[in-house]
PDB file of C-alpha atoms in Angstrom:
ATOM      1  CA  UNK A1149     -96.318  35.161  62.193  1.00 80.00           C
ATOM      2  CA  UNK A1150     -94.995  36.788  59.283  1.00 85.00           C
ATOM      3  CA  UNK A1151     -94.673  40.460  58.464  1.00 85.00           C
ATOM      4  CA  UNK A1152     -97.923  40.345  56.399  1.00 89.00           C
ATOM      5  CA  UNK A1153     -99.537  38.633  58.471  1.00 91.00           C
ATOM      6  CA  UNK A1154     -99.134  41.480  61.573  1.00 93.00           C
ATOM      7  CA  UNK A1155     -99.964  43.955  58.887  1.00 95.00           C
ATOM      8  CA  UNK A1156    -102.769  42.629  57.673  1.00 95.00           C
ATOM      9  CA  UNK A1157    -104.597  42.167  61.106  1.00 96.00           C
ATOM     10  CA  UNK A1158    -103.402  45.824  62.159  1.00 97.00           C
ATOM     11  CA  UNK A1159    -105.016  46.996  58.597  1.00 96.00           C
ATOM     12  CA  UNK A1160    -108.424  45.036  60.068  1.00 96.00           C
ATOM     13  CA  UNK A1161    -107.893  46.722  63.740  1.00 95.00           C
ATOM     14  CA  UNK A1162    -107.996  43.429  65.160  1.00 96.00           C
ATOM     15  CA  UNK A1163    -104.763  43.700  67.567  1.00 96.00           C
ATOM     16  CA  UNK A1164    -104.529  44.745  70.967  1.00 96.00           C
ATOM     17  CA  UNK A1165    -101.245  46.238  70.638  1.00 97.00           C
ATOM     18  CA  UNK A1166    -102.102  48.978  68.215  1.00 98.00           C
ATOM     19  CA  UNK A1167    -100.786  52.321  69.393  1.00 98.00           C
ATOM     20  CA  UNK A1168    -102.131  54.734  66.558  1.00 97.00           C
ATOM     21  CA  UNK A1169    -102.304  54.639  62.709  1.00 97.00           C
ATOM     22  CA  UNK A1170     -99.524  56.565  61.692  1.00 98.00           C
ATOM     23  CA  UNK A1171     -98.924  58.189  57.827  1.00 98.00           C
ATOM     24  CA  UNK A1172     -96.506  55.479  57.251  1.00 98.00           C
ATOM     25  CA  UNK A1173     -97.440  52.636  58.923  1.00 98.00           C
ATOM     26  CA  UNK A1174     -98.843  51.439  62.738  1.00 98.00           C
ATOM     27  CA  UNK A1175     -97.294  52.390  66.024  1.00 98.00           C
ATOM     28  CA  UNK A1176     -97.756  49.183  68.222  1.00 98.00           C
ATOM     29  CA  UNK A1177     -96.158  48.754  71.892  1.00 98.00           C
ATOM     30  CA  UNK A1178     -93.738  45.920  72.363  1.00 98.00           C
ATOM     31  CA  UNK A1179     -94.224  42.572  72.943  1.00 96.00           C
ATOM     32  CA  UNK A1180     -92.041  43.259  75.397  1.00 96.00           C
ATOM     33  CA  UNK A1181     -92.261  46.126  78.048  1.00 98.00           C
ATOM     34  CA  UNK A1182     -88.575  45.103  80.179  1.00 98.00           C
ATOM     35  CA  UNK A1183     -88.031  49.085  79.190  1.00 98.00           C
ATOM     36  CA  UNK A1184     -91.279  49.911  79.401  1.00 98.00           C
ATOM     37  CA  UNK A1185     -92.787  51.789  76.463  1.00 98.00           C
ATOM     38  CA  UNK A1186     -91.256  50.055  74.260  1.00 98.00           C
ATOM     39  CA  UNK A1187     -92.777  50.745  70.262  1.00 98.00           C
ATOM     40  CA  UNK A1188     -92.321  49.752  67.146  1.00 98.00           C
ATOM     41  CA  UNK A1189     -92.969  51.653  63.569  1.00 98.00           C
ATOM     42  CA  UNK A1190     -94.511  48.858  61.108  1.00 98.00           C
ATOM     43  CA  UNK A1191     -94.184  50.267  57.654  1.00 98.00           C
ATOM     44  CA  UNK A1192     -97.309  49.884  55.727  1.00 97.00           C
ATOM     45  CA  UNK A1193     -98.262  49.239  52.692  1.00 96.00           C
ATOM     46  CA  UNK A1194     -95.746  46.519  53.555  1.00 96.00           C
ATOM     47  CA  UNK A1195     -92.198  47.055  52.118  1.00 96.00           C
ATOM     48  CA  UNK A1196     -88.631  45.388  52.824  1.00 96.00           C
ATOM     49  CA  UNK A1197     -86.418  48.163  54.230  1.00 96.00           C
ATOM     50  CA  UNK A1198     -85.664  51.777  54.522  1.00 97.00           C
ATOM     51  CA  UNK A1199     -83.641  51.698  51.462  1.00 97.00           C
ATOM     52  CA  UNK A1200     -86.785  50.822  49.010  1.00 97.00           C
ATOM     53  CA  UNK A1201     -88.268  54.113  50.613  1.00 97.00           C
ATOM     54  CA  UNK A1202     -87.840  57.033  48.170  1.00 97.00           C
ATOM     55  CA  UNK A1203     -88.226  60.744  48.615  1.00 98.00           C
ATOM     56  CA  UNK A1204     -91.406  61.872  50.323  1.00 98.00           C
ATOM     57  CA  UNK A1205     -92.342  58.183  51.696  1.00 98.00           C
ATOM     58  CA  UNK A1206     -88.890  57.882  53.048  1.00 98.00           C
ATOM     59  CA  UNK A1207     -89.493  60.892  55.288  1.00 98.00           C
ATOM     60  CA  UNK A1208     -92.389  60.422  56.093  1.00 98.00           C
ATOM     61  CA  UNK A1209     -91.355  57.216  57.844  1.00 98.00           C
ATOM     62  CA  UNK A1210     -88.436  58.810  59.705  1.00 98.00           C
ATOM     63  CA  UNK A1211     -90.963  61.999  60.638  1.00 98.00           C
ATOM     64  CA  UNK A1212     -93.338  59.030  61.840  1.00 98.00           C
ATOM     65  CA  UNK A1213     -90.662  57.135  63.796  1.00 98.00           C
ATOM     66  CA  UNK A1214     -89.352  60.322  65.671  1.00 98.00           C
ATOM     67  CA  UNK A1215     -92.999  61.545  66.958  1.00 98.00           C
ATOM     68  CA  UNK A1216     -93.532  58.103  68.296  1.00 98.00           C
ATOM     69  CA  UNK A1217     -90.444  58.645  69.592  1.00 98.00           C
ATOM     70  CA  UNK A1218     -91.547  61.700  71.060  1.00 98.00           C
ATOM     71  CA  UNK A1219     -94.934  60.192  72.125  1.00 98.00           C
ATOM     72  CA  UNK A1220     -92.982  57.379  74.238  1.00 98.00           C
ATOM     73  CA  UNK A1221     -90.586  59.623  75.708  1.00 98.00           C
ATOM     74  CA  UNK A1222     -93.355  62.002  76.904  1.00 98.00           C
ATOM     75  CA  UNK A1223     -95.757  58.835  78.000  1.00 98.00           C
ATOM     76  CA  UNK A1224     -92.662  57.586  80.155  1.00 98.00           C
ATOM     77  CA  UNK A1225     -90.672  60.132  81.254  1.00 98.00           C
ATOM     78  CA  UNK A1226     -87.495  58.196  79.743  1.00 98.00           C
ATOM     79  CA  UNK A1227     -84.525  60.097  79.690  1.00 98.00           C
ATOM     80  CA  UNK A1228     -83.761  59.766  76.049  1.00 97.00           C
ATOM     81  CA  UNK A1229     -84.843  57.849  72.906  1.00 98.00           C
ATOM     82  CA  UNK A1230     -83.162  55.059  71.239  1.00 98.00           C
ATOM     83  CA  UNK A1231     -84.247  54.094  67.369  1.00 98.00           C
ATOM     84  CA  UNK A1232     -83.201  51.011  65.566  1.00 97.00           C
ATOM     85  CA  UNK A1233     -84.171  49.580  62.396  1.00 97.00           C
ATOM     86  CA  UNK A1234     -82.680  46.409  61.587  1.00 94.00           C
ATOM     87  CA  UNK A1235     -85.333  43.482  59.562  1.00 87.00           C
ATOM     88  CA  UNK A1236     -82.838  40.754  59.412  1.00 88.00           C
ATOM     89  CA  UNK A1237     -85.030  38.622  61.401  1.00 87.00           C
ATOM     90  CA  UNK A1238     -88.029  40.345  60.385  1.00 89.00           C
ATOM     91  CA  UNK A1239     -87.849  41.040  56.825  1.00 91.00           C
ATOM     92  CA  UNK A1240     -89.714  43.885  56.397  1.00 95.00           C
ATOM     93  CA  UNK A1241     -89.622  47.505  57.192  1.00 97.00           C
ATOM     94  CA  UNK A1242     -90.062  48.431  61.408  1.00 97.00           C
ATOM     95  CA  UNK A1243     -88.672  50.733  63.475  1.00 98.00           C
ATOM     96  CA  UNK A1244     -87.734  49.588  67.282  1.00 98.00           C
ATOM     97  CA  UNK A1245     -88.395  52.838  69.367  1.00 98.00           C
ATOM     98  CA  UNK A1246     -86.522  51.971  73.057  1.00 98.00           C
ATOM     99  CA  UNK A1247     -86.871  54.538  75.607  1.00 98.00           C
ATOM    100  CA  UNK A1248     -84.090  54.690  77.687  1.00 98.00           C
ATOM    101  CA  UNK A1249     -83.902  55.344  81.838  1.00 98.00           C
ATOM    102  CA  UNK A1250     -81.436  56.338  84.659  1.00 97.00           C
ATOM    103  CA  UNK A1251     -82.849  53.331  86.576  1.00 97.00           C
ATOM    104  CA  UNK A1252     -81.116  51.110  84.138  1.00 97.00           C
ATOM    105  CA  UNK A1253     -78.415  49.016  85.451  1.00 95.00           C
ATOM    106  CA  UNK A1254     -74.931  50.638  84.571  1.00 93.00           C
ATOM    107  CA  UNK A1255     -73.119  48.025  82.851  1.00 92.00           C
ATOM    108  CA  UNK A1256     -77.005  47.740  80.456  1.00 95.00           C
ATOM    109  CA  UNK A1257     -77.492  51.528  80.461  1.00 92.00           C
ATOM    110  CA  UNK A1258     -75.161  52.375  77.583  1.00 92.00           C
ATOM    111  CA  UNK A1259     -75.859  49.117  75.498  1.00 94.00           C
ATOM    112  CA  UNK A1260     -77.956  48.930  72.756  1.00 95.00           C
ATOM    113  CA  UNK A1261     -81.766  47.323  74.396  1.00 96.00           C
ATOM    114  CA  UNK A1262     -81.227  43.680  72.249  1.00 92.00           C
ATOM    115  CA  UNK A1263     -77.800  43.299  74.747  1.00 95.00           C
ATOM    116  CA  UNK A1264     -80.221  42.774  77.506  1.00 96.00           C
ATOM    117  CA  UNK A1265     -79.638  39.263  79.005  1.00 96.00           C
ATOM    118  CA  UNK A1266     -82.495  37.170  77.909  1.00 95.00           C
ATOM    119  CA  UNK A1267     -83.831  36.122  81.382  1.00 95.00           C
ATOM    120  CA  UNK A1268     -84.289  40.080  81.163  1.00 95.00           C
ATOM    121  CA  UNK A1269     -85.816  40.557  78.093  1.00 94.00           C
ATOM    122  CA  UNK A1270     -87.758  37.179  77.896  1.00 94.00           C
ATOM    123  CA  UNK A1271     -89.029  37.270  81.759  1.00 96.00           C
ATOM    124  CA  UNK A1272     -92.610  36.925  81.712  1.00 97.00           C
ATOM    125  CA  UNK A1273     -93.422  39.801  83.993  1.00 96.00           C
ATOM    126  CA  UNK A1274     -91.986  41.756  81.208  1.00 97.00           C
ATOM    127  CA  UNK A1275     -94.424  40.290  78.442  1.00 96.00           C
ATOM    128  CA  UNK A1276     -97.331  42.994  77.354  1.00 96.00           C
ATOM    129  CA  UNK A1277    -100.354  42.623  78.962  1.00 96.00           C
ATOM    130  CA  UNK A1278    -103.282  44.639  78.308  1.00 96.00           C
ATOM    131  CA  UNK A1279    -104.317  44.735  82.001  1.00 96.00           C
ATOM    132  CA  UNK A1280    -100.827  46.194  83.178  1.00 96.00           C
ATOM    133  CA  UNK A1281     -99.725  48.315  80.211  1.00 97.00           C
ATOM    134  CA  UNK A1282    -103.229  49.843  78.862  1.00 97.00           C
ATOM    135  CA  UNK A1283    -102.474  53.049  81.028  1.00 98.00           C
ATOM    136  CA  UNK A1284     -98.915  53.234  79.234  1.00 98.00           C
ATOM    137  CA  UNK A1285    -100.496  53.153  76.058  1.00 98.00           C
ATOM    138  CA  UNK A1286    -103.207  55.466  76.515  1.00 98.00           C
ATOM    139  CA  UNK A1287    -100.710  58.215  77.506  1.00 98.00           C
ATOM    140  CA  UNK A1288     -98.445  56.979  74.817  1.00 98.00           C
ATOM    141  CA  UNK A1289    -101.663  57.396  71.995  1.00 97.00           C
ATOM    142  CA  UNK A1290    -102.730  61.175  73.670  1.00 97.00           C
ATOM    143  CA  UNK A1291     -99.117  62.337  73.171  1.00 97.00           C
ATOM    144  CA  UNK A1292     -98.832  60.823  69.245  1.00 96.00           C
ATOM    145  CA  UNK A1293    -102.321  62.538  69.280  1.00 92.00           C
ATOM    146  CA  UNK A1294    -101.232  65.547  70.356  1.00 85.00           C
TER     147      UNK A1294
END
């Protein structure tokens, strides 16, 4: 599915994963949850990267990225807050929000999230599912509500 493609069913509220319409964009929890609270910031109107951001739009999608940051970290409990913005698989504007936690393995703790082994990342107990994680995002929407 292409970055359009997620944007343009979030625009429609059709997806479960929706967090909260943000100024800049959507705040949707990951399709993974192997840290769990794990967010993303989807830039919308749909644009490439953080560098064709100018001026007031720009901020506005850092200020956005840093109160779901805030939201998740509240929600969980994490101890702090990692952000990443990358789009070189995804070629178009998101922010990866990764809460962070003491529980974490030492040798993972201090590695960025996408260092994860993937029998880690990619286990299926770890995949979102509305029945196990709709607590996590309701406390993760009151807080960005907040």
């Amino acid at each position: 599915m292409t970055g359009t493609d997620r944007l343009a069913i979030l625009a429609r509220n059709e997806s479960p994963k929706l967090l909260h319409r943000m100024k800049s964009g959507f705040a949707v929890i990951g399709d993974t949850q192997f840290l769990p609270g794990y967010s993303l910031l989807l830039a919308y109107p749909e644009v490439g990267q953080l560098n064709d951001l100018h001026g007031a739009t720009r901020e506005q999608f850092l200020r956005d990225m840093t109160s779901l940051g805030d939201a998740v970290k509240e929600a969980t409990g994490a101890d702090r807050i990692n952000y990443s913005i990358y789009g070189n698989l995804d070629p178009f504007l998101h922010a990866h929000v990764w809460p962070r936690y003491s529980w974490e393995d030492d040798d993972l703790r201090t590695m960025p999230p996408f260092n994860y082994p993937a029998i880690i990342r990619d286990d299926p107990a770890h995949l979102f599912d509305m029945g196990k994680h709709s607590g996590l995002m309701r406390k993760i929407r009151e807080a960005l509500q907040r």
